[in-house]
XYZ file of C-alpha atoms in Angstrom:
230
model
C 102.096 96.139 104.276
C 104.671 98.935 103.574
C 105.078 101.576 101.141
C 108.286 100.945 99.213
C 111.262 102.766 100.539
C 114.874 101.917 99.422
C 117.113 101.588 102.268
C 120.860 100.701 102.508
C 122.724 99.432 105.471
C 124.671 102.717 105.567
C 123.635 105.974 107.322
C 121.657 107.474 104.376
C 118.453 106.363 102.817
C 117.950 107.662 99.007
C 114.347 108.774 98.594
C 112.170 110.255 96.033
C 110.983 113.713 97.010
C 107.214 114.114 97.252
C 106.161 116.486 94.469
C 102.860 117.586 92.773
C 103.808 116.106 89.592
C 104.429 119.384 87.885
C 108.216 119.364 88.530
C 111.144 116.988 88.557
C 113.870 116.855 91.289
C 117.035 114.766 91.670
C 117.136 112.101 94.293
C 118.609 113.147 97.553
C 119.685 111.435 100.724
C 118.331 111.850 104.302
C 120.748 111.410 107.208
C 119.173 108.782 109.485
C 121.683 108.650 112.537
C 124.426 106.188 113.228
C 124.960 102.692 115.013
C 126.571 104.331 117.920
C 123.609 104.395 120.350
C 123.539 101.390 123.027
C 121.089 100.185 125.540
C 123.636 101.401 128.208
C 123.142 104.963 127.115
C 119.526 104.755 128.251
C 120.382 102.916 131.655
C 118.978 106.023 133.272
C 115.495 104.962 132.202
C 114.888 102.672 135.063
C 115.452 105.659 137.501
C 113.489 108.303 135.352
C 110.169 107.975 137.288
C 108.694 107.056 133.899
C 109.450 103.284 134.037
C 105.774 102.495 135.066
C 103.976 105.238 132.967
C 102.235 105.210 129.627
C 104.045 107.407 127.123
C 104.844 108.038 123.464
C 108.260 109.518 122.739
C 109.126 110.683 119.157
C 112.552 111.378 117.827
C 112.490 113.898 115.050
C 115.626 114.413 112.982
C 116.718 117.927 111.855
C 113.534 119.868 112.888
C 113.255 122.519 115.481
C 110.381 122.397 117.862
C 108.614 125.249 116.220
C 108.784 123.457 112.917
C 107.260 120.349 114.492
C 104.407 122.400 115.790
C 104.031 124.084 112.368
C 104.012 120.895 110.337
C 101.379 119.579 112.512
C 99.121 122.681 112.216
C 99.368 122.923 116.127
C 99.306 126.289 118.124
C 101.564 126.655 120.892
C 99.968 126.879 124.277
C 102.114 127.091 127.494
C 99.016 126.418 129.646
C 98.029 123.250 127.715
C 97.679 120.128 129.888
C 95.704 117.035 130.131
C 94.484 114.774 127.315
C 96.250 114.909 124.039
C 98.924 117.396 125.267
C 102.293 117.232 123.493
C 105.515 118.773 124.916
C 108.381 119.433 122.402
C 111.934 120.434 122.961
C 115.268 120.596 121.252
C 117.489 117.630 121.437
C 120.846 116.680 119.875
C 120.170 116.083 116.237
C 116.582 117.569 116.142
C 113.620 117.495 118.548
C 111.858 115.204 120.942
C 108.154 115.058 121.267
C 106.506 113.573 124.378
C 102.788 112.650 125.074
C 100.949 110.482 127.365
C 99.072 108.873 124.498
C 99.838 107.408 121.062
C 100.176 110.467 118.782
C 103.577 109.554 117.617
C 102.437 106.450 116.038
C 99.249 107.710 114.415
C 99.233 107.324 110.651
C 98.522 111.172 109.796
C 101.114 112.258 112.394
C 103.811 110.093 111.320
C 103.126 110.692 107.664
C 103.304 114.522 108.187
C 106.298 114.563 110.512
C 108.587 112.503 108.584
C 108.219 114.208 105.260
C 111.874 114.997 104.155
C 113.312 113.729 107.274
C 113.438 110.522 109.647
C 111.435 109.989 112.679
C 111.124 107.110 115.093
C 108.468 106.603 117.887
C 108.573 104.373 121.054
C 105.051 104.026 122.506
C 103.712 102.063 125.472
C 100.256 102.159 126.740
C 98.532 101.605 130.240
C 98.561 97.842 129.561
C 102.243 97.863 128.812
C 101.824 97.182 125.152
C 104.477 98.632 123.375
C 105.123 99.812 119.727
C 108.044 101.182 117.744
C 107.628 102.914 114.378
C 110.327 104.281 112.116
C 109.476 106.413 108.946
C 111.442 108.332 106.404
C 109.941 110.807 104.100
C 106.441 109.759 104.583
C 107.158 105.984 104.345
C 107.112 103.341 107.024
C 110.478 101.779 107.261
C 110.020 99.553 110.378
C 107.475 98.406 112.871
C 108.174 96.222 115.752
C 106.964 95.290 119.399
C 109.920 96.091 121.516
C 108.875 93.540 124.287
C 108.890 90.815 121.710
C 111.130 92.327 118.981
C 110.818 89.113 117.047
C 107.565 90.396 116.096
C 108.705 93.042 113.411
C 108.526 94.114 109.792
C 111.247 96.031 108.115
C 112.326 97.077 104.502
C 115.681 95.680 105.501
C 115.257 92.868 108.004
C 118.969 91.989 108.109
C 119.900 95.433 109.361
C 117.082 95.379 111.750
C 118.228 91.923 113.211
C 121.734 93.009 113.497
C 120.662 96.144 115.539
C 118.282 94.144 117.649
C 121.056 91.506 118.511
C 123.481 94.302 119.427
C 120.794 96.011 121.678
C 119.963 92.598 123.338
C 116.408 92.813 122.320
C 116.291 89.225 120.856
C 115.745 86.764 123.526
C 114.552 83.039 123.793
C 110.638 83.239 123.826
C 109.132 82.410 127.104
C 105.262 82.936 127.517
C 105.702 83.642 131.192
C 109.158 85.158 131.891
C 110.229 86.226 135.330
C 112.111 89.185 133.867
C 111.966 91.032 130.627
C 115.134 92.361 129.108
C 115.541 96.150 128.848
C 113.330 96.442 125.988
C 112.305 100.065 126.444
C 115.993 101.071 126.831
C 116.729 99.088 123.632
C 113.887 100.639 121.701
C 115.013 104.101 122.695
C 118.615 103.375 121.479
C 117.266 101.952 118.215
C 115.289 105.190 117.702
C 118.506 107.094 118.239
C 120.303 104.936 115.679
C 117.580 105.594 113.141
C 117.282 109.402 113.667
C 120.415 110.566 115.101
C 118.351 112.323 117.799
C 119.185 111.566 121.532
C 116.552 111.594 124.200
C 118.229 112.686 127.600
C 116.989 112.293 131.160
C 116.658 116.166 131.418
C 113.974 116.036 128.641
C 111.590 114.140 130.957
C 112.037 116.510 133.934
C 109.523 119.241 134.579
C 110.336 122.101 131.946
C 112.607 119.834 129.943
C 110.341 120.212 126.898
C 109.268 123.772 126.908
C 106.827 123.963 123.948
C 103.390 122.628 124.502
C 100.272 122.257 122.400
C 97.021 120.119 121.975
C 97.134 117.520 119.502
C 93.517 116.474 120.014
C 92.607 117.117 116.430
C 94.567 114.054 115.255
C 92.538 111.776 117.611
C 89.094 113.181 115.990
C 87.391 110.615 113.696
C 83.952 110.921 112.071
C 83.226 107.484 112.801
C 83.874 107.879 116.497
C 86.723 105.029 116.094
C 90.404 105.315 117.343
C 92.444 106.866 114.363
C 94.387 104.603 112.135
C 97.913 103.650 113.391
C 100.890 103.991 111.294
């Protein structure tokens, strides 16, 4: 299911650089965050006004907003709004990209944005189905369903399990629970652990992410079907 990505339990993932086959480079390391983020760091989520909204939040390590737009081949448009509008802004450790859609978990977006760095996306649609994707240097490292985090795949399942336990995202399965654990807060903390980028409440307030553009091109499909997910 996954491309091969070698990952250690530390804070760096050794990766082979993407080349055109005409040159050779030594292996390098990508810093992918630390284990400091907790669910409590995102306790503000329940009061943010987004707790009932559909969204896709993408944490992008080491890239400035202008680099995010440049990589995706997008033109900044301060007046852009409506379908497939992304908002991007600086954050501690890199950039945050927000959309009322699924751009951050689309295969082509994930592959492009994660080249030479680490990204993680937390998405929830109008039906409250959620997804988490983590990629490093063009390779998928983890996928999971935050609401039911037992449903996951990872190149390092033991590391992921430890994180999920610490974040309170593993719980006894109940097909009809009265209350879910704070799975979005946990997924946001996990994204920070994987990238070193922190989403703050200010980012989700009007004007908090000042760079805007249309990402509709990534939703286009010659077959008229939804684009492939990462």
